[in-house]
């Protein structure tokens, strides 16, 4: 079949209900692919920026975690400084947390910052709730650590008062009030230090020394390639249908090779 | 006909390659997240990540050879989409390949020998 369909024949095929339907499907797919591609691209950027943040100098926690807001993905693992007074009455224990294979709990204490807002500080690990160092004196301290995102699991769990199964500022806000900032700080060092004190734990989400997010980067490219594919398939198949239509109506076609 | 045979062979190879890689990765994912704590990213092996990245590009080649064969076989656009999407569903590329191969064989057998 060497007949070349005229532009009029291609257009006439394109506006048939069948081909308008395909055009609609193609547009929906292209939109989805572009949105997914952008999402993967943003993930790539977040991971690269989070790594830069993890290696940057500590910033005041007030700049990183804003009350009522959410923690920006590119700031996970950012080293922070937090100065204020512990409020031992609000302290919660995170159940079932092991350190180097030993079972225990994590101690999370609200820290009242100078502006009156609160940030959750993961002070560290203890073998059990009654271990020495569990109670935080309401002293003024300067905490250095890294900011961590809310833990998003076991949200439906209802443990005993004073205990939680995951660190979620949404849940802590119900206990501590609306001035609670999102996320939490994993304590690395504290001035002045308490003795005894819980053992500081490594951050759950480590963004330092992260590998280049090649998977997200390639997926971002591939979604755009898939969108381009939809256009190619639509065009090629439309062309063929128009060609077959032209074959039936010879005035719609120009013959390329002598027949 | 030779062109269709070539396209069918290319498609057959890619259907098997993407199918085997995706099938292995699916089993690996279930075992890894179900029994080996892959949610903790430290224990996720490099090869596992690498294979997912590789699968993305293998599927891209599958798309090219799939579109090429579907066009040569004059498949409808819906049938073409079915073949292309089959490559993303674990173990479905083998099913698609089975039917496409059968179809190609019937088509080749029905045609007189290509004089070219």
Tab-separated table of C-alpha atoms in Angstrom:
chain	number	residue	atom	x	y	z
A	1	UNK	CA	0.000	0.000	0.000
A	2	UNK	CA	1.836	3.053	-1.222
A	3	UNK	CA	-1.077	5.482	-1.138
A	4	UNK	CA	-0.385	8.595	0.837
A	5	UNK	CA	-3.532	9.900	2.559
A	6	UNK	CA	-4.286	13.577	2.073
A	7	UNK	CA	-4.297	15.817	5.165
A	8	UNK	CA	-8.077	16.029	4.680
A	9	UNK	CA	-8.410	12.247	4.954
A	10	UNK	CA	-6.266	12.153	8.114
A	11	UNK	CA	-8.365	14.918	9.650
A	12	UNK	CA	-11.610	13.172	8.680
A	13	UNK	CA	-10.402	9.983	10.356
A	14	UNK	CA	-9.276	11.867	13.456
A	15	UNK	CA	-12.729	13.329	14.098
A	16	UNK	CA	-14.564	9.994	13.967
A	17	UNK	CA	-15.942	9.003	17.423
A	18	UNK	CA	-13.515	6.082	17.584
A	19	UNK	CA	-10.458	8.252	17.010
A	20	UNK	CA	-11.720	11.070	19.244
A	21	UNK	CA	-11.964	8.410	21.967
A	22	UNK	CA	-8.365	7.353	21.334
A	23	UNK	CA	-7.280	11.006	21.394
A	24	UNK	CA	-9.003	11.402	24.789
A	25	UNK	CA	-7.289	8.275	26.129
A	26	UNK	CA	-3.934	9.464	24.801
A	27	UNK	CA	-4.378	12.873	26.439
A	28	UNK	CA	-5.277	11.277	29.788
A	29	UNK	CA	-2.260	8.996	29.558
A	30	UNK	CA	0.078	11.829	28.562
A	31	UNK	CA	-1.179	13.956	31.474
A	32	UNK	CA	-0.642	11.089	33.933
A	33	UNK	CA	2.813	10.359	32.518
A	34	UNK	CA	3.870	14.002	32.774
A	35	UNK	CA	2.557	14.244	36.372
A	36	UNK	CA	4.349	11.008	37.350
A	37	UNK	CA	7.513	12.144	35.569
A	38	UNK	CA	7.445	15.441	37.472
A	39	UNK	CA	6.903	13.545	40.740
A	40	UNK	CA	9.958	11.351	40.087
A	41	UNK	CA	11.923	14.467	39.122
A	42	UNK	CA	10.947	16.164	42.403
A	43	UNK	CA	11.962	13.029	44.323
A	44	UNK	CA	15.341	13.207	42.568
A	45	UNK	CA	15.726	16.871	43.554
A	46	UNK	CA	14.583	16.209	47.157
A	47	UNK	CA	17.150	13.446	47.611
A	48	UNK	CA	19.985	15.540	46.184
A	49	UNK	CA	18.995	18.563	48.293
A	50	UNK	CA	18.499	16.463	51.438
A	51	UNK	CA	22.025	15.160	51.045
A	52	UNK	CA	23.338	18.716	50.730
A	53	UNK	CA	21.292	19.710	53.801
A	54	UNK	CA	22.643	16.742	55.789
A	55	UNK	CA	26.188	17.914	55.119
A	56	UNK	CA	25.506	21.593	55.803
A	57	UNK	CA	26.113	23.498	59.047
A	58	UNK	CA	23.471	23.171	61.805
A	59	UNK	CA	20.543	25.593	61.608
A	60	UNK	CA	18.153	26.711	64.368
A	61	UNK	CA	15.257	24.241	64.481
A	62	UNK	CA	12.819	27.189	64.244
A	63	UNK	CA	13.965	27.762	60.618
A	64	UNK	CA	13.510	24.146	59.590
A	65	UNK	CA	10.272	23.054	61.271
A	66	UNK	CA	7.429	25.577	61.321
A	67	UNK	CA	4.415	25.137	63.618
A	68	UNK	CA	1.328	24.057	61.700
A	69	UNK	CA	3.400	23.313	58.610
A	70	UNK	CA	4.970	20.120	57.374
A	71	UNK	CA	8.619	19.250	57.210
A	72	UNK	CA	10.043	19.832	53.719
A	73	UNK	CA	11.389	16.617	52.143
A	74	UNK	CA	14.648	18.300	51.166
A	75	UNK	CA	15.347	19.153	54.837
A	76	UNK	CA	15.146	15.608	56.257
A	77	UNK	CA	18.377	14.895	58.090
A	78	UNK	CA	19.292	18.596	58.343
A	79	UNK	CA	21.521	19.165	61.413
A	80	UNK	CA	19.716	21.516	63.818
A	81	UNK	CA	20.218	23.307	67.100
A	82	UNK	CA	17.363	23.644	69.589
A	83	UNK	CA	17.536	25.708	72.743
A	84	UNK	CA	14.902	25.657	75.453
A	85	UNK	CA	13.527	23.940	78.541
A	86	UNK	CA	12.458	20.302	78.699
A	87	UNK	CA	8.939	19.698	79.953
A	88	UNK	CA	9.267	16.336	81.674
A	89	UNK	CA	5.523	16.119	82.344
A	90	UNK	CA	4.805	15.750	78.621
A	91	UNK	CA	7.420	13.057	78.021
A	92	UNK	CA	6.310	9.910	76.151
A	93	UNK	CA	7.987	6.543	75.722
A	94	UNK	CA	8.081	4.901	72.299
A	95	UNK	CA	7.506	1.186	72.849
A	96	UNK	CA	9.378	-1.716	71.253
A	97	UNK	CA	12.560	0.028	70.094
A	98	UNK	CA	15.796	-1.925	70.145
A	99	UNK	CA	19.361	-0.636	70.090
A	100	UNK	CA	22.126	-2.951	68.845
A	101	UNK	CA	19.754	-5.879	69.211
A	102	UNK	CA	18.773	-5.086	72.805
A	103	UNK	CA	15.031	-4.492	73.365
A	104	UNK	CA	13.960	-1.256	75.004
A	105	UNK	CA	12.132	2.041	74.586
A	106	UNK	CA	12.832	5.448	73.110
A	107	UNK	CA	12.412	8.561	75.247
A	108	UNK	CA	10.722	11.542	73.544
A	109	UNK	CA	10.579	14.767	75.540
A	110	UNK	CA	8.973	18.075	74.523
A	111	UNK	CA	11.407	20.984	74.447
A	112	UNK	CA	9.857	24.445	75.019
A	113	UNK	CA	11.738	26.811	72.700
A	114	UNK	CA	12.290	30.502	73.482
A	115	UNK	CA	9.368	31.561	71.250
A	116	UNK	CA	6.982	29.362	73.270
A	117	UNK	CA	6.591	26.598	70.679
A	118	UNK	CA	7.464	22.940	71.285
A	119	UNK	CA	9.647	20.476	69.401
A	120	UNK	CA	9.812	16.753	70.152
A	121	UNK	CA	13.325	15.618	71.068
A	122	UNK	CA	14.206	11.930	70.809
A	123	UNK	CA	16.657	11.892	73.716
A	124	UNK	CA	17.667	8.278	73.189
A	125	UNK	CA	17.176	4.643	74.110
A	126	UNK	CA	16.692	2.979	77.508
A	127	UNK	CA	16.394	-0.743	78.270
A	128	UNK	CA	13.063	-0.112	80.063
A	129	UNK	CA	10.792	2.666	81.295
A	130	UNK	CA	12.180	2.549	84.843
A	131	UNK	CA	15.876	2.725	83.898
A	132	UNK	CA	17.981	5.560	85.365
A	133	UNK	CA	17.908	8.663	83.189
A	134	UNK	CA	14.298	8.209	82.134
A	135	UNK	CA	13.106	11.353	83.878
A	136	UNK	CA	14.194	14.600	82.228
A	137	UNK	CA	14.924	17.524	84.567
A	138	UNK	CA	13.120	20.693	83.405
A	139	UNK	CA	16.478	22.325	82.773
A	140	UNK	CA	17.459	24.811	80.114
A	141	UNK	CA	19.519	22.949	77.505
A	142	UNK	CA	21.002	23.351	74.044
A	143	UNK	CA	20.359	20.270	71.909
A	144	UNK	CA	22.288	19.451	68.734
A	145	UNK	CA	20.824	16.771	66.483
A	146	UNK	CA	19.198	16.095	63.129
A	147	UNK	CA	15.616	16.758	62.141
A	148	UNK	CA	13.534	13.686	61.285
A	149	UNK	CA	10.130	13.205	59.637
A	150	UNK	CA	7.064	11.970	61.519
A	151	UNK	CA	6.834	8.199	61.611
A	152	UNK	CA	3.794	7.259	59.580
A	153	UNK	CA	3.035	3.758	60.817
A	154	UNK	CA	0.823	2.121	63.485
A	155	UNK	CA	-1.366	5.233	63.401
A	156	UNK	CA	-4.394	3.290	64.672
A	157	UNK	CA	-2.580	1.861	67.738
A	158	UNK	CA	-3.962	2.891	71.143
A	159	UNK	CA	-1.216	2.161	73.688
A	160	UNK	CA	-1.321	3.033	77.427
A	161	UNK	CA	-1.154	6.740	78.419
A	162	UNK	CA	2.398	8.115	78.380
A	163	UNK	CA	3.452	5.662	75.674
A	164	UNK	CA	3.286	5.689	71.872
A	165	UNK	CA	4.285	3.170	69.202
A	166	UNK	CA	5.474	5.756	66.656
A	167	UNK	CA	6.668	9.374	66.805
A	168	UNK	CA	4.036	11.460	65.076
A	169	UNK	CA	3.797	15.199	65.732
A	170	UNK	CA	0.118	14.969	64.727
A	171	UNK	CA	-0.486	12.656	67.709
A	172	UNK	CA	1.879	14.590	69.982
A	173	UNK	CA	0.024	17.830	69.154
A	174	UNK	CA	-3.062	16.297	70.800
A	175	UNK	CA	-1.047	15.836	74.004
A	176	UNK	CA	1.138	18.949	73.896
A	177	UNK	CA	-0.971	21.536	72.110
A	178	UNK	CA	-1.100	23.230	68.685
A	179	UNK	CA	2.259	24.975	69.175
A	180	UNK	CA	4.004	21.610	68.589
A	181	UNK	CA	6.268	21.766	65.538
A	182	UNK	CA	6.189	19.017	62.866
A	183	UNK	CA	8.776	16.247	62.866
A	184	UNK	CA	11.213	15.629	65.685
A	185	UNK	CA	14.883	16.056	66.525
A	186	UNK	CA	17.082	13.021	67.115
A	187	UNK	CA	19.484	14.177	69.816
A	188	UNK	CA	23.191	13.774	69.141
A	189	UNK	CA	24.657	15.943	71.904
A	190	UNK	CA	23.259	18.141	74.661
A	191	UNK	CA	24.726	21.013	76.697
A	192	UNK	CA	24.723	20.607	79.659
A	193	UNK	CA	24.553	16.812	79.458
A	194	UNK	CA	22.487	14.811	81.970
A	195	UNK	CA	23.914	11.857	83.870
A	196	UNK	CA	22.413	9.362	83.785
A	197	UNK	CA	20.744	9.899	80.407
A	198	UNK	CA	19.242	7.733	77.644
A	199	UNK	CA	21.749	6.503	75.024
A	200	UNK	CA	21.485	8.669	71.859
A	201	UNK	CA	20.307	6.633	68.841
A	202	UNK	CA	21.303	6.945	65.174
A	203	UNK	CA	18.763	8.866	63.038
A	204	UNK	CA	16.131	6.614	61.446
A	205	UNK	CA	16.297	8.414	58.106
A	206	UNK	CA	19.902	8.974	57.086
A	207	UNK	CA	20.235	11.303	54.103
A	208	UNK	CA	23.963	11.865	54.467
A	209	UNK	CA	26.090	10.072	51.853
A	210	UNK	CA	22.995	9.014	49.912
A	211	UNK	CA	23.759	7.604	46.470
A	212	UNK	CA	22.638	9.628	43.452
A	213	UNK	CA	18.933	8.701	43.024
A	214	UNK	CA	19.508	7.135	39.622
A	215	UNK	CA	16.291	5.098	39.794
A	216	UNK	CA	14.089	8.178	40.328
A	217	UNK	CA	16.091	10.105	37.744
A	218	UNK	CA	15.634	7.412	35.075
A	219	UNK	CA	11.940	6.956	35.931
A	220	UNK	CA	11.467	10.708	35.427
A	221	UNK	CA	12.956	10.381	31.918
A	222	UNK	CA	11.067	7.170	31.158
A	223	UNK	CA	7.656	8.651	31.984
A	224	UNK	CA	8.316	11.384	29.423
A	225	UNK	CA	9.428	8.775	26.874
A	226	UNK	CA	6.171	6.849	27.500
A	227	UNK	CA	4.202	10.055	26.887
A	228	UNK	CA	6.074	10.509	23.590
A	229	UNK	CA	5.288	6.878	22.720
A	230	UNK	CA	1.566	7.515	23.114
A	231	UNK	CA	1.837	10.320	20.550
A	232	UNK	CA	3.800	8.136	18.107
A	233	UNK	CA	1.378	5.193	18.382
A	234	UNK	CA	-1.650	7.468	18.005
A	235	UNK	CA	-0.162	9.174	14.945
A	236	UNK	CA	1.047	6.027	13.218
A	237	UNK	CA	-2.206	4.121	13.663
A	238	UNK	CA	-4.323	7.154	12.710
A	239	UNK	CA	-2.249	7.501	9.557
A	240	UNK	CA	-2.902	3.866	8.642
A	241	UNK	CA	-6.642	4.166	9.206
A	242	UNK	CA	-6.670	7.287	7.037
A	243	UNK	CA	-4.709	5.367	4.409
A	244	UNK	CA	-7.313	2.583	4.355
A	245	UNK	CA	-10.077	5.182	4.149
A	246	UNK	CA	-8.311	6.854	1.207
A	247	UNK	CA	-7.996	3.550	-0.566
A	248	UNK	CA	-11.788	3.356	-0.586
A	249	UNK	CA	-12.173	6.994	-1.733
A	250	UNK	CA	-9.490	7.463	-4.398
A	251	UNK	CA	-10.020	11.273	-4.607
A	252	UNK	CA	-8.638	11.522	-1.065
A	253	UNK	CA	-5.274	10.081	-1.942
A	254	UNK	CA	-2.265	10.905	-4.018
A	255	UNK	CA	-0.483	7.940	-5.491
A	256	UNK	CA	3.226	7.917	-4.759
A	257	UNK	CA	4.316	5.043	-6.961
A	258	UNK	CA	2.704	4.385	-10.334
A	259	UNK	CA	0.243	1.528	-10.024
B	1	UNK	CA	7.148	-11.950	5.613
B	2	UNK	CA	10.820	-12.017	6.546
B	3	UNK	CA	10.385	-8.583	8.054
B	4	UNK	CA	7.492	-9.848	10.178
B	5	UNK	CA	9.551	-12.874	11.213
B	6	UNK	CA	12.398	-10.599	12.277
B	7	UNK	CA	10.062	-8.290	14.187
B	8	UNK	CA	8.408	-11.304	15.847
B	9	UNK	CA	11.780	-12.690	16.925
B	10	UNK	CA	12.853	-9.335	18.372
B	11	UNK	CA	9.557	-9.106	20.229
B	12	UNK	CA	9.870	-12.689	21.449
B	13	UNK	CA	13.357	-12.045	22.881
B	14	UNK	CA	12.275	-8.846	24.644
B	15	UNK	CA	9.063	-10.412	25.999
B	16	UNK	CA	11.151	-13.158	27.578
B	17	UNK	CA	13.903	-10.890	28.872
B	18	UNK	CA	11.550	-8.299	30.443
B	19	UNK	CA	9.272	-11.106	31.655
B	20	UNK	CA	12.084	-12.986	33.406
B	21	UNK	CA	13.533	-9.824	34.983
B	22	UNK	CA	10.136	-8.530	36.132
B	23	UNK	CA	9.089	-11.961	37.420
B	24	UNK	CA	12.327	-12.364	39.380
B	25	UNK	CA	11.997	-8.838	40.785
B	26	UNK	CA	8.389	-9.456	41.844
B	27	UNK	CA	9.354	-12.587	43.771
B	28	UNK	CA	12.395	-10.787	45.192
B	29	UNK	CA	10.179	-7.852	46.289
B	30	UNK	CA	7.706	-10.141	48.065
B	31	UNK	CA	10.479	-12.083	49.826
B	32	UNK	CA	12.507	-8.927	50.585
B	33	UNK	CA	9.718	-6.810	52.041
B	34	UNK	CA	7.813	-9.764	53.499
B	35	UNK	CA	10.635	-11.609	55.242
B	36	UNK	CA	13.891	-9.642	55.011
B	37	UNK	CA	13.039	-6.098	56.216
B	38	UNK	CA	13.774	-4.285	52.928
B	39	UNK	CA	11.705	-1.347	54.218
B	40	UNK	CA	14.880	-0.645	56.176
B	41	UNK	CA	16.864	0.591	53.181
B	42	UNK	CA	20.260	-0.428	54.585
B	43	UNK	CA	19.676	-4.115	53.903
B	44	UNK	CA	18.342	-3.601	50.343
B	45	UNK	CA	21.092	-4.970	48.048
B	46	UNK	CA	22.542	-2.890	45.234
B	47	UNK	CA	21.716	-5.573	42.673
B	48	UNK	CA	18.018	-5.318	43.564
B	49	UNK	CA	17.992	-1.567	42.861
B	50	UNK	CA	20.098	-2.030	39.731
B	51	UNK	CA	17.694	-4.610	38.321
B	52	UNK	CA	14.709	-2.266	38.766
B	53	UNK	CA	16.623	0.439	36.931
B	54	UNK	CA	17.542	-2.061	34.222
B	55	UNK	CA	13.920	-3.201	33.962
B	56	UNK	CA	12.842	0.384	33.226
B	57	UNK	CA	15.086	0.468	30.155
B	58	UNK	CA	14.331	-3.111	29.114
B	59	UNK	CA	10.640	-2.225	29.103
B	60	UNK	CA	11.481	0.774	26.943
B	61	UNK	CA	13.065	-1.593	24.364
B	62	UNK	CA	10.053	-3.911	24.738
B	63	UNK	CA	7.826	-0.936	23.799
B	64	UNK	CA	9.841	-0.221	20.652
B	65	UNK	CA	9.870	-3.809	19.385
B	66	UNK	CA	6.242	-4.284	20.474
B	67	UNK	CA	5.002	-1.238	18.541
B	68	UNK	CA	7.083	-2.291	15.530
B	69	UNK	CA	5.628	-5.809	15.453
B	70	UNK	CA	2.055	-4.657	16.134
B	71	UNK	CA	2.286	-2.216	13.236
B	72	UNK	CA	3.649	-4.844	10.861
B	73	UNK	CA	0.977	-7.322	11.989
B	74	UNK	CA	-1.628	-4.599	11.413
B	75	UNK	CA	-3.037	-5.069	14.900
B	76	UNK	CA	-5.759	-2.696	16.066
B	77	UNK	CA	-4.717	0.043	18.469
B	78	UNK	CA	-6.480	-1.677	21.402
B	79	UNK	CA	-4.740	-4.977	20.766
B	80	UNK	CA	-1.438	-3.097	20.503
B	81	UNK	CA	-2.066	-1.403	23.851
B	82	UNK	CA	-2.852	-4.789	25.388
B	83	UNK	CA	0.483	-6.199	24.205
B	84	UNK	CA	2.400	-3.155	25.454
B	85	UNK	CA	0.719	-3.107	28.876
B	86	UNK	CA	1.274	-6.865	29.266
B	87	UNK	CA	4.978	-6.036	29.645
B	88	UNK	CA	4.303	-4.170	32.898
B	89	UNK	CA	2.239	-6.927	34.572
B	90	UNK	CA	4.350	-9.705	36.143
B	91	UNK	CA	4.236	-12.917	34.065
B	92	UNK	CA	1.746	-11.425	31.544
B	93	UNK	CA	4.402	-10.807	28.884
B	94	UNK	CA	4.746	-14.608	28.536
B	95	UNK	CA	0.990	-14.895	27.929
B	96	UNK	CA	1.027	-12.060	25.389
B	97	UNK	CA	4.075	-13.569	23.678
B	98	UNK	CA	2.346	-16.983	23.445
B	99	UNK	CA	-0.663	-15.566	21.594
B	100	UNK	CA	1.385	-13.221	19.411
B	101	UNK	CA	3.756	-16.044	18.451
B	102	UNK	CA	0.836	-18.334	17.548
B	103	UNK	CA	-0.702	-15.537	15.489
B	104	UNK	CA	2.567	-14.822	13.657
B	105	UNK	CA	3.032	-18.546	12.864
B	106	UNK	CA	-0.488	-18.812	11.377
B	107	UNK	CA	0.082	-15.643	9.366
B	108	UNK	CA	3.437	-16.842	8.052
B	109	UNK	CA	2.054	-20.280	7.164
B	110	UNK	CA	-0.905	-18.731	5.309
B	111	UNK	CA	1.298	-16.520	3.144
B	112	UNK	CA	2.905	-17.775	-0.051
B	113	UNK	CA	6.695	-17.712	-0.096
B	114	UNK	CA	7.971	-14.159	-0.379
B	115	UNK	CA	9.560	-13.737	-3.809
B	116	UNK	CA	11.889	-10.998	-2.535
